[in-house]
Amino acid sequence: MDVDRVIKFSSGYGTKDKALKAVQWAAKLLVATSYPGDTENGAKLLGLFKACVLHRKAFRFGQILGNLRTLNRLLTEVNADGAAKWGVKVAQQLFWIGYFLCDHIVWLGEIKFVKIDVPYWKLKSFQMFFGAVSCATYLSTTAPGSKTSPKFALQSAKLVCDIINVGKLAQVNNCTDFQMSLAGLISALIHCYTLY
């Protein structure tokens, strides 16, 4: 085992976020398969799920700055990608910016700092996330490089899982809680693996 690699992996924000995401969706998956929410264990698992969600939301504050910088670069630099691909890249950044804004509003509502219609803002945040992931899927399939590489296969599997997971939350698909939770868990595990 490479100790330096483990230390680097465990000290980064992204890996902590994805580890919490894995715990979050594993808890929800257990509720969907083994411990209904109306049982004592189910209630504990739902509490763990919600705690992970709220912690991840708090740690996302500030991430919007990277998307604003990327959007500014896309709008000010020479477009070498062609109009369609450039348009999808711009749309992806706008979706991410919308997602983070809605996500921040949801977090402030969840902790009772502001009084808002939390379900409405959750739905909007998930719809923005779905738009961003849809753009990422298009960009992934049109990117140069080998479509047979293990990296492309992992990225594709993660994007499919993200679309299934957030599609349910955005009310775009009708998958079950089991399917949504399993997709969220697989996405998080793939992301942890690729970060390692």
mmCIF file of N, CA and C in Angstrom, residues 17 19-32 35 37 40-58 60 106-107 110 122 126 165-166 168-169 177-178 180-185 188:
data_model
loop_
_atom_site.group_PDB
_atom_site.id
_atom_site.type_symbol
_atom_site.label_atom_id
_atom_site.label_comp_id
_atom_site.label_asym_id
_atom_site.label_seq_id
_atom_site.Cartn_x
_atom_site.Cartn_y
_atom_site.Cartn_z
ATOM 1 N N ASP A 17 -15.895 14.359 0.183
ATOM 2 C CA ASP A 17 -17.258 14.555 -0.315
ATOM 3 C C ASP A 17 -17.792 13.259 -0.917
ATOM 4 N N ALA A 19 -16.741 10.190 -0.353
ATOM 5 C CA ALA A 19 -16.903 9.174 0.695
ATOM 6 C C ALA A 19 -18.218 9.403 1.444
ATOM 7 N N LEU A 20 -18.533 10.668 1.748
ATOM 8 C CA LEU A 20 -19.819 10.970 2.388
ATOM 9 C C LEU A 20 -20.976 10.620 1.467
ATOM 10 N N LYS A 21 -20.792 10.856 0.161
ATOM 11 C CA LYS A 21 -21.835 10.508 -0.805
ATOM 12 C C LYS A 21 -22.071 8.995 -0.795
ATOM 13 N N ALA A 22 -20.990 8.221 -0.704
ATOM 14 C CA ALA A 22 -21.129 6.764 -0.657
ATOM 15 C C ALA A 22 -21.889 6.332 0.602
ATOM 16 N N VAL A 23 -21.545 6.919 1.739
ATOM 17 C CA VAL A 23 -22.253 6.601 2.990
ATOM 18 C C VAL A 23 -23.721 7.011 2.877
ATOM 19 N N GLN A 24 -23.942 8.200 2.323
ATOM 20 C CA GLN A 24 -25.309 8.727 2.148
ATOM 21 C C GLN A 24 -26.171 7.754 1.370
ATOM 22 N N TRP A 25 -25.683 7.316 0.204
ATOM 23 C CA TRP A 25 -26.498 6.456 -0.659
ATOM 24 C C TRP A 25 -26.529 5.013 -0.166
ATOM 25 N N ALA A 26 -25.482 4.569 0.559
ATOM 26 C CA ALA A 26 -25.534 3.232 1.164
ATOM 27 C C ALA A 26 -26.629 3.201 2.225
ATOM 28 N N ALA A 27 -26.732 4.268 3.016
ATOM 29 C CA ALA A 27 -27.789 4.340 4.041
ATOM 30 C C ALA A 27 -29.165 4.309 3.385
ATOM 31 N N LYS A 28 -29.334 5.080 2.330
ATOM 32 C CA LYS A 28 -30.631 5.119 1.635
ATOM 33 C C LYS A 28 -30.938 3.769 0.982
ATOM 34 N N LEU A 29 -29.906 3.111 0.462
ATOM 35 C CA LEU A 29 -30.087 1.793 -0.152
ATOM 36 C C LEU A 29 -30.538 0.766 0.894
ATOM 37 N N LEU A 30 -29.966 0.831 2.086
ATOM 38 C CA LEU A 30 -30.390 -0.082 3.156
ATOM 39 C C LEU A 30 -31.839 0.168 3.556
ATOM 40 N N VAL A 31 -32.251 1.429 3.553
ATOM 41 C CA VAL A 31 -33.655 1.742 3.851
ATOM 42 C C VAL A 31 -34.561 1.151 2.770
ATOM 43 N N ALA A 32 -34.118 1.269 1.515
ATOM 44 C CA ALA A 32 -34.933 0.785 0.395
ATOM 45 C C ALA A 32 -35.013 -0.741 0.349
ATOM 46 N N TYR A 35 -34.431 -1.991 5.735
ATOM 47 C CA TYR A 35 -34.914 -1.309 6.941
ATOM 48 C C TYR A 35 -35.851 -0.168 6.567
ATOM 49 N N GLY A 37 -38.209 3.021 6.573
ATOM 50 C CA GLY A 37 -38.054 4.241 7.357
ATOM 51 C C GLY A 37 -38.878 4.296 8.619
ATOM 52 N N GLU A 40 -37.010 1.406 13.694
ATOM 53 C CA GLU A 40 -35.981 2.126 14.460
ATOM 54 C C GLU A 40 -34.681 2.234 13.657
ATOM 55 N N ASN A 41 -34.240 1.127 13.077
ATOM 56 C CA ASN A 41 -33.011 1.155 12.273
ATOM 57 C C ASN A 41 -33.190 2.002 11.014
ATOM 58 N N GLY A 42 -34.357 1.904 10.416
ATOM 59 C CA GLY A 42 -34.635 2.718 9.235
ATOM 60 C C GLY A 42 -34.574 4.196 9.555
ATOM 61 N N ALA A 43 -35.131 4.592 10.692
ATOM 62 C CA ALA A 43 -35.091 6.003 11.105
ATOM 63 C C ALA A 43 -33.656 6.458 11.334
ATOM 64 N N LYS A 44 -32.834 5.594 11.923
ATOM 65 C CA LYS A 44 -31.421 5.934 12.133
ATOM 66 C C LYS A 44 -30.700 6.109 10.798
ATOM 67 N N LEU A 45 -30.972 5.193 9.865
ATOM 68 C CA LEU A 45 -30.343 5.282 8.543
ATOM 69 C C LEU A 45 -30.786 6.536 7.796
ATOM 70 N N LEU A 46 -32.070 6.881 7.902
ATOM 71 C CA LEU A 46 -32.544 8.114 7.266
ATOM 72 C C LEU A 46 -31.907 9.335 7.916
ATOM 73 N N GLY A 47 -31.672 9.280 9.220
ATOM 74 C CA GLY A 47 -30.966 10.371 9.901
ATOM 75 C C GLY A 47 -29.540 10.504 9.404
ATOM 76 N N LEU A 48 -28.867 9.371 9.218
ATOM 77 C CA LEU A 48 -27.510 9.378 8.664
ATOM 78 C C LEU A 48 -27.515 9.938 7.252
ATOM 79 N N PHE A 49 -28.480 9.499 6.446
ATOM 80 C CA PHE A 49 -28.619 10.000 5.080
ATOM 81 C C PHE A 49 -28.740 11.528 5.085
ATOM 82 N N LYS A 50 -29.653 12.062 5.896
ATOM 83 C CA LYS A 50 -29.881 13.508 5.929
ATOM 84 C C LYS A 50 -28.658 14.260 6.447
ATOM 85 N N ALA A 51 -27.978 13.693 7.454
ATOM 86 C CA ALA A 51 -26.767 14.337 7.977
ATOM 87 C C ALA A 51 -25.695 14.433 6.891
ATOM 88 N N CYS A 52 -25.517 13.363 6.123
ATOM 89 C CA CYS A 52 -24.534 13.385 5.023
ATOM 90 C C CYS A 52 -24.919 14.418 3.977
ATOM 91 N N VAL A 53 -26.205 14.471 3.632
ATOM 92 C CA VAL A 53 -26.682 15.447 2.647
ATOM 93 C C VAL A 53 -26.360 16.873 3.109
ATOM 94 N N LEU A 54 -26.701 17.186 4.359
ATOM 95 C CA LEU A 54 -26.490 18.550 4.865
ATOM 96 C C LEU A 54 -25.003 18.894 4.971
ATOM 97 N N HIS A 55 -24.175 17.940 5.387
ATOM 98 C CA HIS A 55 -22.737 18.208 5.450
ATOM 99 C C HIS A 55 -22.167 18.462 4.058
ATOM 100 N N ARG A 56 -22.566 17.663 3.099
ATOM 101 C CA ARG A 56 -22.066 17.851 1.735
ATOM 102 C C ARG A 56 -22.500 19.204 1.185
ATOM 103 N N LYS A 57 -23.744 19.612 1.470
ATOM 104 C CA LYS A 57 -24.225 20.917 1.004
ATOM 105 C C LYS A 57 -23.391 22.046 1.608
ATOM 106 N N ALA A 58 -23.089 21.959 2.899
ATOM 107 C CA ALA A 58 -22.309 23.005 3.565
ATOM 108 C C ALA A 58 -20.920 23.130 2.942
ATOM 109 N N ARG A 60 -20.059 22.517 -0.038
ATOM 110 C CA ARG A 60 -20.091 22.944 -1.444
ATOM 111 C C ARG A 60 -20.066 24.465 -1.594
ATOM 112 N N VAL A 106 -31.305 25.790 -0.602
ATOM 113 C CA VAL A 106 -31.869 24.622 0.085
ATOM 114 C C VAL A 106 -31.194 24.433 1.438
ATOM 115 N N TRP A 107 -29.855 24.506 1.460
ATOM 116 C CA TRP A 107 -29.131 24.309 2.715
ATOM 117 C C TRP A 107 -29.554 25.340 3.756
ATOM 118 N N GLU A 110 -32.914 24.303 4.967
ATOM 119 C CA GLU A 110 -32.872 23.076 5.780
ATOM 120 C C GLU A 110 -32.377 23.346 7.199
ATOM 121 N N LYS A 122 -35.343 22.321 -3.804
ATOM 122 C CA LYS A 122 -34.668 21.037 -4.025
ATOM 123 C C LYS A 122 -34.905 20.558 -5.452
ATOM 124 N N PHE A 126 -32.092 19.894 -8.321
ATOM 125 C CA PHE A 126 -31.924 18.610 -8.997
ATOM 126 C C PHE A 126 -32.105 18.747 -10.510
ATOM 127 N N ASN A 165 -29.780 8.447 -10.919
ATOM 128 C CA ASN A 165 -29.952 8.948 -9.553
ATOM 129 C C ASN A 165 -30.626 10.322 -9.540
ATOM 130 N N VAL A 166 -30.044 11.276 -10.213
ATOM 131 C CA VAL A 166 -30.598 12.633 -10.149
ATOM 132 C C VAL A 166 -31.849 12.761 -11.014
ATOM 133 N N LYS A 168 -34.314 10.714 -11.015
ATOM 134 C CA LYS A 168 -35.425 10.435 -10.083
ATOM 135 C C LYS A 168 -35.703 11.667 -9.221
ATOM 136 N N LEU A 169 -34.649 12.276 -8.697
ATOM 137 C CA LEU A 169 -34.798 13.441 -7.824
ATOM 138 C C LEU A 169 -35.341 14.655 -8.573
ATOM 139 N N ASP A 177 -36.764 3.742 -5.519
ATOM 140 C CA ASP A 177 -35.793 4.229 -4.543
ATOM 141 C C ASP A 177 -34.566 3.323 -4.509
ATOM 142 N N PHE A 178 -34.785 2.018 -4.687
ATOM 143 C CA PHE A 178 -33.665 1.082 -4.741
ATOM 144 C C PHE A 178 -32.736 1.427 -5.904
ATOM 145 N N MET A 180 -32.475 4.268 -7.593
ATOM 146 C CA MET A 180 -31.876 5.581 -7.380
ATOM 147 C C MET A 180 -30.721 5.492 -6.389
ATOM 148 N N SER A 181 -30.931 4.780 -5.290
ATOM 149 C CA SER A 181 -29.908 4.672 -4.243
ATOM 150 C C SER A 181 -28.705 3.873 -4.724
ATOM 151 N N LEU A 182 -28.971 2.771 -5.422
ATOM 152 C CA LEU A 182 -27.876 1.955 -5.953
ATOM 153 C C LEU A 182 -27.053 2.762 -6.953
ATOM 154 N N ALA A 183 -27.723 3.507 -7.825
ATOM 155 C CA ALA A 183 -27.008 4.337 -8.801
ATOM 156 C C ALA A 183 -26.160 5.403 -8.097
ATOM 157 N N GLY A 184 -26.699 6.025 -7.060
ATOM 158 C CA GLY A 184 -25.941 7.022 -6.308
ATOM 159 C C GLY A 184 -24.716 6.423 -5.641
ATOM 160 N N LEU A 185 -24.880 5.223 -5.062
ATOM 161 C CA LEU A 185 -23.761 4.544 -4.407
ATOM 162 C C LEU A 185 -22.681 4.161 -5.422
ATOM 163 N N ALA A 188 -20.739 7.220 -6.546
ATOM 164 C CA ALA A 188 -19.795 7.679 -5.523
ATOM 165 C C ALA A 188 -18.572 6.770 -5.453
#
